[in-house]
mmCIF file of C-alpha atoms in Angstrom:
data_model
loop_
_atom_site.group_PDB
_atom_site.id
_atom_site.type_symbol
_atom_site.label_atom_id
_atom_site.label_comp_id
_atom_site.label_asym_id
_atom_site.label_seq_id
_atom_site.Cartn_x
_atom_site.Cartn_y
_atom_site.Cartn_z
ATOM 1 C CA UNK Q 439 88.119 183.797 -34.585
ATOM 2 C CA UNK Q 440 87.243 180.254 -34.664
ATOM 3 C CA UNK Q 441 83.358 180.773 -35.686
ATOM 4 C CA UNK Q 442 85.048 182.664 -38.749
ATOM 5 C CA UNK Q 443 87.203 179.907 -39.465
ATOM 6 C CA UNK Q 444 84.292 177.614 -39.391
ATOM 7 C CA UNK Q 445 82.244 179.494 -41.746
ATOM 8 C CA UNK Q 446 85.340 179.902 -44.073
ATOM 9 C CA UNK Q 447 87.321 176.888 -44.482
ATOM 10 C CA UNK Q 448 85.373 173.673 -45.750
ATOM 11 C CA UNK Q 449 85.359 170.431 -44.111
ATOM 12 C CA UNK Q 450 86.762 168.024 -45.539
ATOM 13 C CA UNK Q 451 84.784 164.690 -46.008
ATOM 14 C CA UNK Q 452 85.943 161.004 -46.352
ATOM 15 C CA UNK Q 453 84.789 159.056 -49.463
ATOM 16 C CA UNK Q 454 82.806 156.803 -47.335
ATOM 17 C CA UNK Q 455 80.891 159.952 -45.989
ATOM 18 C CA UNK Q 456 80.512 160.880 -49.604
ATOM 19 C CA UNK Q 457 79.381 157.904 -51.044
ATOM 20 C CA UNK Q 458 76.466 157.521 -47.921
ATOM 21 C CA UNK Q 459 74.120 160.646 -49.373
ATOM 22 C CA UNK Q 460 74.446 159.770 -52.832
ATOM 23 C CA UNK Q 461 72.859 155.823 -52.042
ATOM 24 C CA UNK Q 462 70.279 157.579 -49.622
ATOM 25 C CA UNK Q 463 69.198 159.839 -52.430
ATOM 26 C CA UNK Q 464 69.234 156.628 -54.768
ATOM 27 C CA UNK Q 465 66.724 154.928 -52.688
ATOM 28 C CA UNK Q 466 64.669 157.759 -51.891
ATOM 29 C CA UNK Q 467 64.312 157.957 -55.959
ATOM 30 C CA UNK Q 468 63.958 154.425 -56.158
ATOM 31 C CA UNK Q 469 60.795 154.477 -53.703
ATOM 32 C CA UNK Q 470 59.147 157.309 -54.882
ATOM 33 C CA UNK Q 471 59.356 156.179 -58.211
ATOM 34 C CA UNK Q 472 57.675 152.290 -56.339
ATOM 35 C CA UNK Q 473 55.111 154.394 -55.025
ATOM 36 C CA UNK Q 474 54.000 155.985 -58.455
ATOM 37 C CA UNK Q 475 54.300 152.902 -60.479
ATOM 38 C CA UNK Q 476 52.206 150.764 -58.340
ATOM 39 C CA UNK Q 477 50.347 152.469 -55.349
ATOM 40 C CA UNK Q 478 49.367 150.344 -52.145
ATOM 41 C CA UNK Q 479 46.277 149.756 -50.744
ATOM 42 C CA UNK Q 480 46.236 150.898 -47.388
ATOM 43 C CA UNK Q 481 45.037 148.616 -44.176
ATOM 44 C CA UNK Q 482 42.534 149.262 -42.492
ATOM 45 C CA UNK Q 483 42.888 148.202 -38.422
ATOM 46 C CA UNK Q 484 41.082 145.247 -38.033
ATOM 47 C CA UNK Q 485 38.057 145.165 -35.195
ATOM 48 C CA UNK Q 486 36.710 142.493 -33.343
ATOM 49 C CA UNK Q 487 32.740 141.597 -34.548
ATOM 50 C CA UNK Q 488 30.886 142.923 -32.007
ATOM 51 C CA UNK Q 489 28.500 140.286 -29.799
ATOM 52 C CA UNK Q 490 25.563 139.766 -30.941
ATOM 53 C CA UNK Q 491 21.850 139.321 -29.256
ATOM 54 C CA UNK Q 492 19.500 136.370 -30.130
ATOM 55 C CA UNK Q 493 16.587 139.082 -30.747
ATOM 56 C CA UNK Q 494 19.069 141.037 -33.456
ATOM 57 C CA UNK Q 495 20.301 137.987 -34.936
ATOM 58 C CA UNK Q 496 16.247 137.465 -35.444
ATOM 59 C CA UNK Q 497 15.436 140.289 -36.090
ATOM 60 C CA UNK Q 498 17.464 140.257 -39.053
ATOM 61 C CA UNK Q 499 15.427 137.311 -40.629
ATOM 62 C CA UNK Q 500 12.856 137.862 -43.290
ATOM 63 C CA UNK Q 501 9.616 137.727 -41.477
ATOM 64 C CA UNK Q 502 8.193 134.283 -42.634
ATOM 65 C CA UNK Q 503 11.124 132.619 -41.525
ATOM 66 C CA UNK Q 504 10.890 129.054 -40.453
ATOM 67 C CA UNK Q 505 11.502 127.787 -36.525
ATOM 68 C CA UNK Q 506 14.291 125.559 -38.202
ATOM 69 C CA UNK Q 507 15.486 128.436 -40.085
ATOM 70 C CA UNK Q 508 15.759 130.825 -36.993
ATOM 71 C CA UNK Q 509 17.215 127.979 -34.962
ATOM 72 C CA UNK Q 510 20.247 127.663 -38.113
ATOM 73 C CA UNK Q 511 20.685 131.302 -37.728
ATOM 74 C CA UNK Q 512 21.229 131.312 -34.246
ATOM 75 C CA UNK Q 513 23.233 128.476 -34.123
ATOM 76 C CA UNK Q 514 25.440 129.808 -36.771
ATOM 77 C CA UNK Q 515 26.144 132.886 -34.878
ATOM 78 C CA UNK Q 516 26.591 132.025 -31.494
ATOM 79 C CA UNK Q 517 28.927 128.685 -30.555
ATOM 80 C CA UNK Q 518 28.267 126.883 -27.922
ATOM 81 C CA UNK Q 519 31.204 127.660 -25.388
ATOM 82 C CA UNK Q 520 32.304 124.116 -23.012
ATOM 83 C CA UNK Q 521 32.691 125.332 -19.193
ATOM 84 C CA UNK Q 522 35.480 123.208 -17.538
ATOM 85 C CA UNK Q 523 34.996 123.416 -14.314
ATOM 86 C CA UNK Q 524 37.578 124.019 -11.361
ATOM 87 C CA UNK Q 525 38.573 120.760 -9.849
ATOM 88 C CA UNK Q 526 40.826 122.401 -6.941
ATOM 89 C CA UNK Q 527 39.273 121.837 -3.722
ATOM 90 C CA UNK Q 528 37.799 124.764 -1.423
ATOM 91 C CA UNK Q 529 40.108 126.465 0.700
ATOM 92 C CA UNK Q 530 38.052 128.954 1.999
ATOM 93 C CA UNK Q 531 37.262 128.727 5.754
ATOM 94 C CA UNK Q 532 36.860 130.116 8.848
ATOM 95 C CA UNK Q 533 40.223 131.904 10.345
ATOM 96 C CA UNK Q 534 42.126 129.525 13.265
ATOM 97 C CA UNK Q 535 39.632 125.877 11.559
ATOM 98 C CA UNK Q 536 40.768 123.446 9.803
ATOM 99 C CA UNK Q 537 39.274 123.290 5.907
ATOM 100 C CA UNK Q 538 35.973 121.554 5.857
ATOM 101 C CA UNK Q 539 35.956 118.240 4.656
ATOM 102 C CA UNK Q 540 33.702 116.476 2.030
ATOM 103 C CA UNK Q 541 29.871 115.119 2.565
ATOM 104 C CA UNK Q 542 31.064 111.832 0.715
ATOM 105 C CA UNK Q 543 33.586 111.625 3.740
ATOM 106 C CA UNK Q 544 31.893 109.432 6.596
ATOM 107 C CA UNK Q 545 33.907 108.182 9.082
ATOM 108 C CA UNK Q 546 32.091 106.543 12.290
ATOM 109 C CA UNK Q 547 33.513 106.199 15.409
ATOM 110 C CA UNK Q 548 34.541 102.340 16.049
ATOM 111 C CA UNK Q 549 32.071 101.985 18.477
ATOM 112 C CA UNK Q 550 29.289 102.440 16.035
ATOM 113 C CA UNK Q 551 31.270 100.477 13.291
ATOM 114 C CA UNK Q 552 31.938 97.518 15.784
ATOM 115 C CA UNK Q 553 29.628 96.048 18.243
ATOM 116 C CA UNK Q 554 31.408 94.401 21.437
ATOM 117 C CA UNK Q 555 30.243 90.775 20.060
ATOM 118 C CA UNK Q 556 31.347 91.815 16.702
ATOM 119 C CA UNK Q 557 33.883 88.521 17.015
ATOM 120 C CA UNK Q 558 31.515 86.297 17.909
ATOM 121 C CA UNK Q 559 30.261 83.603 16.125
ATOM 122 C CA UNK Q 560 26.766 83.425 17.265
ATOM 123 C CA UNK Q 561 26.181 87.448 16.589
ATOM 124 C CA UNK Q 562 24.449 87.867 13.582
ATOM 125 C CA UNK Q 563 22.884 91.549 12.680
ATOM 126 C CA UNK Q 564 21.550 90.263 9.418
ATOM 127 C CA UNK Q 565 18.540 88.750 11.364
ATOM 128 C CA UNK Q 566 15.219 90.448 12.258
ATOM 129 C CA UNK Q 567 14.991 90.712 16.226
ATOM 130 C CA UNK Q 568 11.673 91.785 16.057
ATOM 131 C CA UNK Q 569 10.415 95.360 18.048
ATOM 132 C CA UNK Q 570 9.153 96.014 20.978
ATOM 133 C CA UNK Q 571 5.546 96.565 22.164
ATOM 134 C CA UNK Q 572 2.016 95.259 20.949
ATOM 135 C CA UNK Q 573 1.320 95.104 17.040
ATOM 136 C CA UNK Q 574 -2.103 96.956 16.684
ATOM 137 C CA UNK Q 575 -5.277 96.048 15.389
ATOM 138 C CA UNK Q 576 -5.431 96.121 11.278
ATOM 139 C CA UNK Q 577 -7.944 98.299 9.604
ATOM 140 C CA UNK Q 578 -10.485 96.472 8.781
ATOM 141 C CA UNK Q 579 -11.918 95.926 4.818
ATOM 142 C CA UNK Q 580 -15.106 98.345 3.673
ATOM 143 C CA UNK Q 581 -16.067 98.972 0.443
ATOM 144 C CA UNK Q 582 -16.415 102.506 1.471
ATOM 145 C CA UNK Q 583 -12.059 102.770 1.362
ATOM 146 C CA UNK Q 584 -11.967 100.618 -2.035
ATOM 147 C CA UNK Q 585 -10.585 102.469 -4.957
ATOM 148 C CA UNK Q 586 -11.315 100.184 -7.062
ATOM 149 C CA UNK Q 587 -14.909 99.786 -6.276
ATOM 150 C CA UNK Q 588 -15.378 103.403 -5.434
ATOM 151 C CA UNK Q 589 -13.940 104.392 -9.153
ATOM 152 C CA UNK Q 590 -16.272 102.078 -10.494
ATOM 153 C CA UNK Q 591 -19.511 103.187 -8.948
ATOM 154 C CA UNK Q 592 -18.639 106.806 -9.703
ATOM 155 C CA UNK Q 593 -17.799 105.879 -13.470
ATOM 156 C CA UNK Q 594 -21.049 104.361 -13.740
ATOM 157 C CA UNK Q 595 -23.419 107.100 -12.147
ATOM 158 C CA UNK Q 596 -21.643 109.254 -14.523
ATOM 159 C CA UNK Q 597 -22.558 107.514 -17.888
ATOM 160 C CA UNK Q 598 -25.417 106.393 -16.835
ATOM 161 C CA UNK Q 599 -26.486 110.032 -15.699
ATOM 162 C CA UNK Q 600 -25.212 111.315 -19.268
ATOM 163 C CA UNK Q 601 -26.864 108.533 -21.013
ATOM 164 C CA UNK Q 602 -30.245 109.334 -19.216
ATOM 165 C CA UNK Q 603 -29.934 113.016 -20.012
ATOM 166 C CA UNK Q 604 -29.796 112.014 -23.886
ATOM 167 C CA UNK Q 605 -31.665 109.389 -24.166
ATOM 168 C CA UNK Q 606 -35.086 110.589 -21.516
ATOM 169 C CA UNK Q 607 -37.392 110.829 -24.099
ATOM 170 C CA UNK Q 608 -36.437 107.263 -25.478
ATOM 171 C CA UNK Q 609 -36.962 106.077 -21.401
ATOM 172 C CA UNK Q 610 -40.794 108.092 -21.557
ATOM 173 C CA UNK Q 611 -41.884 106.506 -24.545
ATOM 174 C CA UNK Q 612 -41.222 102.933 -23.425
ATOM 175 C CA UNK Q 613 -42.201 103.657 -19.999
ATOM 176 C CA UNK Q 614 -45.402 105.451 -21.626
ATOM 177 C CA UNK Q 615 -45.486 102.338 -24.233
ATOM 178 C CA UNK Q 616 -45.021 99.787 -21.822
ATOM 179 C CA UNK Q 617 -48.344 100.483 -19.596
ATOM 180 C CA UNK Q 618 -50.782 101.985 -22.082
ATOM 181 C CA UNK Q 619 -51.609 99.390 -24.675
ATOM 182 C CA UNK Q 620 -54.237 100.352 -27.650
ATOM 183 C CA UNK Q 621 -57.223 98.823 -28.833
ATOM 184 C CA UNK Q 622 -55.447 97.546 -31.710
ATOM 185 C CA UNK Q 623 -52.949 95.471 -29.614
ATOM 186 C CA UNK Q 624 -49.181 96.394 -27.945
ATOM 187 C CA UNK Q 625 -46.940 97.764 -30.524
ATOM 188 C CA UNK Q 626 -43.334 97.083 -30.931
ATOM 189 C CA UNK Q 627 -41.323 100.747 -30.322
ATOM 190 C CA UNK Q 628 -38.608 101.781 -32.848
ATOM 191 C CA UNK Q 629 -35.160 101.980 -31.109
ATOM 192 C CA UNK Q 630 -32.165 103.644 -32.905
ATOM 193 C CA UNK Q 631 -28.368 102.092 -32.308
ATOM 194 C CA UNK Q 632 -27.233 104.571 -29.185
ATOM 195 C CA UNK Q 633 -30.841 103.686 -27.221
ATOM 196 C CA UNK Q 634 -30.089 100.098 -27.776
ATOM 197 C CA UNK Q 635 -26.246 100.287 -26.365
ATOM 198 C CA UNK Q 636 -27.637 102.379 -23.484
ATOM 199 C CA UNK Q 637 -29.822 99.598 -22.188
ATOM 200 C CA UNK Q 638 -27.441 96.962 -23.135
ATOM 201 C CA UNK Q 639 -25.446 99.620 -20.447
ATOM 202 C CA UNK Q 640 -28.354 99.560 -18.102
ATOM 203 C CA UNK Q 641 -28.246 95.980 -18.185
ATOM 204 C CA UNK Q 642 -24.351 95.482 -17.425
ATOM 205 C CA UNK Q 643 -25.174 98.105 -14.372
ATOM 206 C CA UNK Q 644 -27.562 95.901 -13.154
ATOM 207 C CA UNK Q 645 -25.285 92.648 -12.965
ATOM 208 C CA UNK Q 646 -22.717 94.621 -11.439
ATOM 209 C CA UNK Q 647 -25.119 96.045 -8.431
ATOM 210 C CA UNK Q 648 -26.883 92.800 -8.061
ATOM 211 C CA UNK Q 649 -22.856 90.940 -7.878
ATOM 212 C CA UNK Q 650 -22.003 93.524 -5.569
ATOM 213 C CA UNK Q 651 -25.437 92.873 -3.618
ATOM 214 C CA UNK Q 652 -24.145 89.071 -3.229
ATOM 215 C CA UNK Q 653 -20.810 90.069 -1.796
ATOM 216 C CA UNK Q 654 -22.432 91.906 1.162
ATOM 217 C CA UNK Q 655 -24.743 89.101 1.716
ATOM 218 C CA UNK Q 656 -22.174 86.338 1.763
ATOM 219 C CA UNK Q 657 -20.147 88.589 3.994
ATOM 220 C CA UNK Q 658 -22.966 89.046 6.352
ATOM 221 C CA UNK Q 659 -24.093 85.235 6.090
ATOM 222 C CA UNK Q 660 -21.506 82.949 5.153
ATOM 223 C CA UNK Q 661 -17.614 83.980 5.996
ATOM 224 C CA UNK Q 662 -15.769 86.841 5.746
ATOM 225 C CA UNK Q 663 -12.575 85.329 4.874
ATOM 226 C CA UNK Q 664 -12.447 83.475 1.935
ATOM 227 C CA UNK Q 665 -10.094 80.842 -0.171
ATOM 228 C CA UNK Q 666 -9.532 84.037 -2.892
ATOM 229 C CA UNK Q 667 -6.579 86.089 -2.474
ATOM 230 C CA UNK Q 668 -9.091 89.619 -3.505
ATOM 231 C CA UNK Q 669 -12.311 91.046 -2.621
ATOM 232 C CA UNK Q 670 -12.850 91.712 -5.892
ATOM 233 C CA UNK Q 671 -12.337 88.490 -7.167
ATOM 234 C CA UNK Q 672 -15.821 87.214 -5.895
ATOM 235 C CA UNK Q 673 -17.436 90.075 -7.296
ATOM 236 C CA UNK Q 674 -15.628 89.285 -10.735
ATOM 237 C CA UNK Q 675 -16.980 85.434 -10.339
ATOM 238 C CA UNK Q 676 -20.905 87.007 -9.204
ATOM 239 C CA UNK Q 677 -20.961 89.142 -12.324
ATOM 240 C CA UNK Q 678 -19.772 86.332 -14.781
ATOM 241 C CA UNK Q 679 -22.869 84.301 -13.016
ATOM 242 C CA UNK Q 680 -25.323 87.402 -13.391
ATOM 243 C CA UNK Q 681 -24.391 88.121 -17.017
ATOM 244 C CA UNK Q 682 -24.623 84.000 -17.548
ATOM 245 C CA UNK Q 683 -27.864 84.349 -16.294
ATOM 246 C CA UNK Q 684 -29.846 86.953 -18.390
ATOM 247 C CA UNK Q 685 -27.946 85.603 -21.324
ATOM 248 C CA UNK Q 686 -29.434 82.334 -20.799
ATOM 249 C CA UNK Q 687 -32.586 83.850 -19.964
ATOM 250 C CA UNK Q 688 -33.198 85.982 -22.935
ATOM 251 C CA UNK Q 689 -31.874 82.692 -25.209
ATOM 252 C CA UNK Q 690 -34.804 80.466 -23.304
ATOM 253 C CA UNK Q 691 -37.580 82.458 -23.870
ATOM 254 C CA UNK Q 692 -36.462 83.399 -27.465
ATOM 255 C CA UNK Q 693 -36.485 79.358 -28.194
ATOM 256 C CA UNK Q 694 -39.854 78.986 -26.328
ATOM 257 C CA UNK Q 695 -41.788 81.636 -27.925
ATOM 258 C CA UNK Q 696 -40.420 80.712 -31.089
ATOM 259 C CA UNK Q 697 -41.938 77.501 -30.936
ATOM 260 C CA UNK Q 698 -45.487 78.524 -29.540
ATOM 261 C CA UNK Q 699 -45.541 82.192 -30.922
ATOM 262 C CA UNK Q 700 -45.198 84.497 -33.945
ATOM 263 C CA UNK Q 701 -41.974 86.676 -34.519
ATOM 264 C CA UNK Q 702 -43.946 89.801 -33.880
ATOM 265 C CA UNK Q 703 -44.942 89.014 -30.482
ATOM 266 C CA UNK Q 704 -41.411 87.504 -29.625
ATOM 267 C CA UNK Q 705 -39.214 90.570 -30.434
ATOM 268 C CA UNK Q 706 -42.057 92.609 -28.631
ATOM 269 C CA UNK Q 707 -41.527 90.434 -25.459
ATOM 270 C CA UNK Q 708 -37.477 90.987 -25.543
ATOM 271 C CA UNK Q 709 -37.896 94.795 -26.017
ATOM 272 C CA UNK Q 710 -40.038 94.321 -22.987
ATOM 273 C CA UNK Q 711 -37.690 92.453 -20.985
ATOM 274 C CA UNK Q 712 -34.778 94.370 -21.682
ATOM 275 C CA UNK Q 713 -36.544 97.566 -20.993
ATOM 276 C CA UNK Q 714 -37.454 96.130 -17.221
ATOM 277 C CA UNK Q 715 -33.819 95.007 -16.451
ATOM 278 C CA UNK Q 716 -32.673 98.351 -17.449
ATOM 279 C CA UNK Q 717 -34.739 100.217 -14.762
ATOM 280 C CA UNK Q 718 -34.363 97.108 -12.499
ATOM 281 C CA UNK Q 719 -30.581 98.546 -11.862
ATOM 282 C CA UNK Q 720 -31.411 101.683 -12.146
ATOM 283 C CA UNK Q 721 -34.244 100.800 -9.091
ATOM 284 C CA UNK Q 722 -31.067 99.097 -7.409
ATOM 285 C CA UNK Q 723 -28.605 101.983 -7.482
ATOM 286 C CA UNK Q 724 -29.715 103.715 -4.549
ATOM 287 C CA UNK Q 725 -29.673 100.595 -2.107
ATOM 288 C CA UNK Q 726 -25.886 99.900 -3.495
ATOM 289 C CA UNK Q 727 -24.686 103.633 -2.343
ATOM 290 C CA UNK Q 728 -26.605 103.177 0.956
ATOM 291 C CA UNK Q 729 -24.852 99.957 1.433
ATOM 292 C CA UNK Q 730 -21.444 101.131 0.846
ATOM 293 C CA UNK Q 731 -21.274 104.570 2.056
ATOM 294 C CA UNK Q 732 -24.279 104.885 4.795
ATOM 295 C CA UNK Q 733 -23.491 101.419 6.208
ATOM 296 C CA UNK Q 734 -27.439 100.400 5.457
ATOM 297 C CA UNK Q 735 -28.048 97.186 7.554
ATOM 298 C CA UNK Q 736 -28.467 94.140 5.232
ATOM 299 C CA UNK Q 737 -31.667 92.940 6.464
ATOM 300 C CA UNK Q 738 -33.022 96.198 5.643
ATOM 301 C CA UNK Q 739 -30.665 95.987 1.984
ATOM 302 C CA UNK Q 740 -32.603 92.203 1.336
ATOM 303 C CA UNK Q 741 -36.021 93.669 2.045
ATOM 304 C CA UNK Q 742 -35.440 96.316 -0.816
ATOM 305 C CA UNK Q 743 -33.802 93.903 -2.931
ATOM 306 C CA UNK Q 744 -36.897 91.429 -2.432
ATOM 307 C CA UNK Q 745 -39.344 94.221 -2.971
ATOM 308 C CA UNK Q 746 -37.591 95.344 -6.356
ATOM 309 C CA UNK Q 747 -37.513 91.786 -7.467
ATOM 310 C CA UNK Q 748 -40.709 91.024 -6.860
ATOM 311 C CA UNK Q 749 -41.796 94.358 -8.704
ATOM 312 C CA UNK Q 750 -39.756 93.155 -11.614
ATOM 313 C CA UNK Q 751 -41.737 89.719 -11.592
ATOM 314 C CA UNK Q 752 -45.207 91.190 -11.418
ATOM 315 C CA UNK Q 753 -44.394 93.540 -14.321
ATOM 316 C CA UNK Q 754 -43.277 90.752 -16.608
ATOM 317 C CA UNK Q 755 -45.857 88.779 -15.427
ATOM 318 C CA UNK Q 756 -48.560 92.037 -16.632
ATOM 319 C CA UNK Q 757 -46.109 92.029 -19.592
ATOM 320 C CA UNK Q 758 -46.646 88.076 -20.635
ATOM 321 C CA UNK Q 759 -50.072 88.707 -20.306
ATOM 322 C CA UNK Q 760 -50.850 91.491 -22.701
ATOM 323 C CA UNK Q 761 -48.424 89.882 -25.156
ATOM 324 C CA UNK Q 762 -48.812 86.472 -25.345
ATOM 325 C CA UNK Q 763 -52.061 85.265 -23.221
ATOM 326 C CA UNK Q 764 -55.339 88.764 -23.394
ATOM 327 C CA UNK Q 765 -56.492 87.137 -26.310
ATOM 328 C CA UNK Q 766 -56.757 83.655 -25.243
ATOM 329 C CA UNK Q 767 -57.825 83.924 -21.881
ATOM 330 C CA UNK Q 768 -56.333 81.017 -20.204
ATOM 331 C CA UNK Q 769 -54.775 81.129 -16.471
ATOM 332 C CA UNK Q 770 -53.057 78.129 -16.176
ATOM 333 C CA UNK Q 771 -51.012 78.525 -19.242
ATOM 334 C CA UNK Q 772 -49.512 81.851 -18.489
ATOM 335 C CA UNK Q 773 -48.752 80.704 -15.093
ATOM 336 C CA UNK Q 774 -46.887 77.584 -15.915
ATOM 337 C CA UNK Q 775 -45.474 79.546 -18.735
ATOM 338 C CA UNK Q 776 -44.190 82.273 -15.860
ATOM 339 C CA UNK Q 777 -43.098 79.964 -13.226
ATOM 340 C CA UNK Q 778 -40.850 77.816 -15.796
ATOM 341 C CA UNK Q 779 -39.264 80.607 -17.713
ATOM 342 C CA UNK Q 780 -38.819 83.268 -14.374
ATOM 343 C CA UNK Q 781 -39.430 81.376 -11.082
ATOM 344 C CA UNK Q 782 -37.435 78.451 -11.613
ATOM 345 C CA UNK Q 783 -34.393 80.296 -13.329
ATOM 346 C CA UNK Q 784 -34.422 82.568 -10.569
ATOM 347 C CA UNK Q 785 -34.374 79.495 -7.861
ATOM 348 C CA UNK Q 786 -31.580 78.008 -9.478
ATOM 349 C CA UNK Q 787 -29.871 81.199 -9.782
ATOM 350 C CA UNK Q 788 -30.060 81.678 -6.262
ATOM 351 C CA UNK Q 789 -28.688 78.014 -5.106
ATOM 352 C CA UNK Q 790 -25.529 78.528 -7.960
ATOM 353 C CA UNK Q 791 -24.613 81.528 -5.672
ATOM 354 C CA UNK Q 792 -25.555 80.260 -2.326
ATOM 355 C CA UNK Q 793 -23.187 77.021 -3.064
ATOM 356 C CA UNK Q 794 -20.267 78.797 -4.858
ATOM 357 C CA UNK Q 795 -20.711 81.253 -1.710
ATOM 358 C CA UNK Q 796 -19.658 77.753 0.532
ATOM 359 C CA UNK Q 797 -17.379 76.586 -1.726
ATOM 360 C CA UNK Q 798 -15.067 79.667 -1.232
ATOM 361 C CA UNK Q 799 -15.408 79.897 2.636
ATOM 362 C CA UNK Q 800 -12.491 78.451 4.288
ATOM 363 C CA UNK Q 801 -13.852 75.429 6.785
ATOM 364 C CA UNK Q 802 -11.742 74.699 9.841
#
């Protein structure tokens, strides 16, 4: 009975029920009609740029990109990120201990901070108390533990050994030149620029072995210690005097034989003589190495030095001769003309040393 009266007799509505569907059909009209007029565009969900790899951001450059143009690119796609570090302190440690402490932590027990006389007034730590036990014997000097001699030895075998290897032909024909002599007289032998510096070389080489030859020998025969504060001070001062030396040597018989000969003659006499100091170091080489690294004795080290000197004398001598003197056939000359312009030089050249040599030694 009551469904039947439900499904016969109409409910009655209140206005304000009434007046609700006809506004929610009004803006249902109103919207649709929005929607027609003036469609939306619809959003698309936004998603985070995935990372990406140096290689791919390369990758994606044209292939004759630039270094600075790949480094823009990279920088431009991945920012450099700043890493701030934890400053809490470390907890972590062993169950039933205490939390480890911190290596800049040093505390000393007092009786390592403070001595027992620590109050006194005549305890004074700052001072040296010396050590105990004997100071031992020093090491004594040898040219054998020099760097700096060593380095220079072995600098000079190895130019000299490069400058022989280019220049041996140059070294044969004025070796070849030098003792053959033609009918026609001794002719003068064209040198270019490099064969000229390497027996300029040659000739350094051979004030530096014969300065080194005078330290050993005033070490041997005069002192051991001298006033200098270096070692290689007095073989600076010997090589100065050897280099003086030829210098002089070469300007004195250029002035001589200027006056008495013909310019011919005189530059064939310098060739000469700076062809014979040349080999004289390279004659003295050996005896330097055996007297710094074999420990040669230096009586034996003069008698090779003598003999090579005296070699050197007899060739200039043969030299003077074919140069100056074949044709004229005088002995006296040549001999007074040897003795003042190589025997006399090489006296006074000895005394310089042997009294610079006393000088330097310290006298008690």
């Amino acid at each position: 009975m009551f469904h039947l009266l439900n499904d016969t007799i109409p409910t009655q509505a209140t206005p304000a029920a009434q007046q609700q569907p006809a506004e929610s059909a009004t803006a249902a009209v109103e919207t649709a009609t929005e929607m027609t007029a003036a469609p939306s565009p619809v959003r698309q969900p936004v998603r985070p740029a995935r990372p990406r790899h140096p290689y791919e951001v390369l990758r994606s450059l044209p292939p004759d990109a630039t270094p600075a143009q790949q480094d823009s690119a990279i920088q431009a796609v991945f920012q450099p990120e700043v890493i701030e570090r934890s400053t809490r302190p470390d907890t972590l440690h062993m169950p039933g201990h205490d939390a480890g402490k911190s290596f800049k932590e040093v505390n000393l027990p007092k009786y390592y901070r403070e001595s027992f006389f620590a109050k006194d007034s005549l305890f004074h730590p700052e001072l040296n108390g010396g050590r105990y036990g004997v100071a031992g014997d020093p090491v004594p000097y040898t040219m054998r533990n020099d760097n700096v001699i060593t380095g220079l030895l072995l600098g000079c075998f190895v130019v000299a050994l490069l400058s022989l290897a280019h220049a041996r032909s140059f070294l044969l024909r004025q070796a070849k030149n030098f003792f053959y002599v033609p009918k026609s007289g001794p002719k003068s032998v064209t040198e270019t620029t490099a064969e000229i510096r390497l027996q300029f070389f040659l000739v350094g080489l051979t004030c530096l072995l014969f300065a080194i030859l005078c330290f050993f020998y005033s070490r041997e025969y005069i002192a051991e210690t001298l006033i200098l504060s270096s070692q290689h001070q007095l073989i600076a001062i010997c090589f100065a005097i050897m280099v003086v030396y030829f210098l002089l040597k070469g300007l004195l018989y250029w002035s001589v034989n200027w006056i008495f000969f013909d310019r011919k003659k005189n530059e064939q006499w310098l060739k000469s003589q700076l062809f014979i100091f040349a080999m004289e170091g390279l004659a003295l080489f050996p005896l330097v190495l055996l007297q710094v690294y074999f420990n040669l004795s230096m009586q034996s080290a003069v008698i090779y030095a003598l003999i090579v000197i005296i070699l050197v004398k007899i060739l200039s001598f043969y030299k003077c001769y074919l140069i100056f003197f074949k044709g004229i056939g005088v002995v006296l000359q040549i001999i007074l003309y040897f003795c003042a312009l190589e025997i006399i030089p090489l006296l006074a050249l000895g005394g310089i040393l042997a009294m610079i040599g006393n000088y330097l030694k310290i006298n008690y």
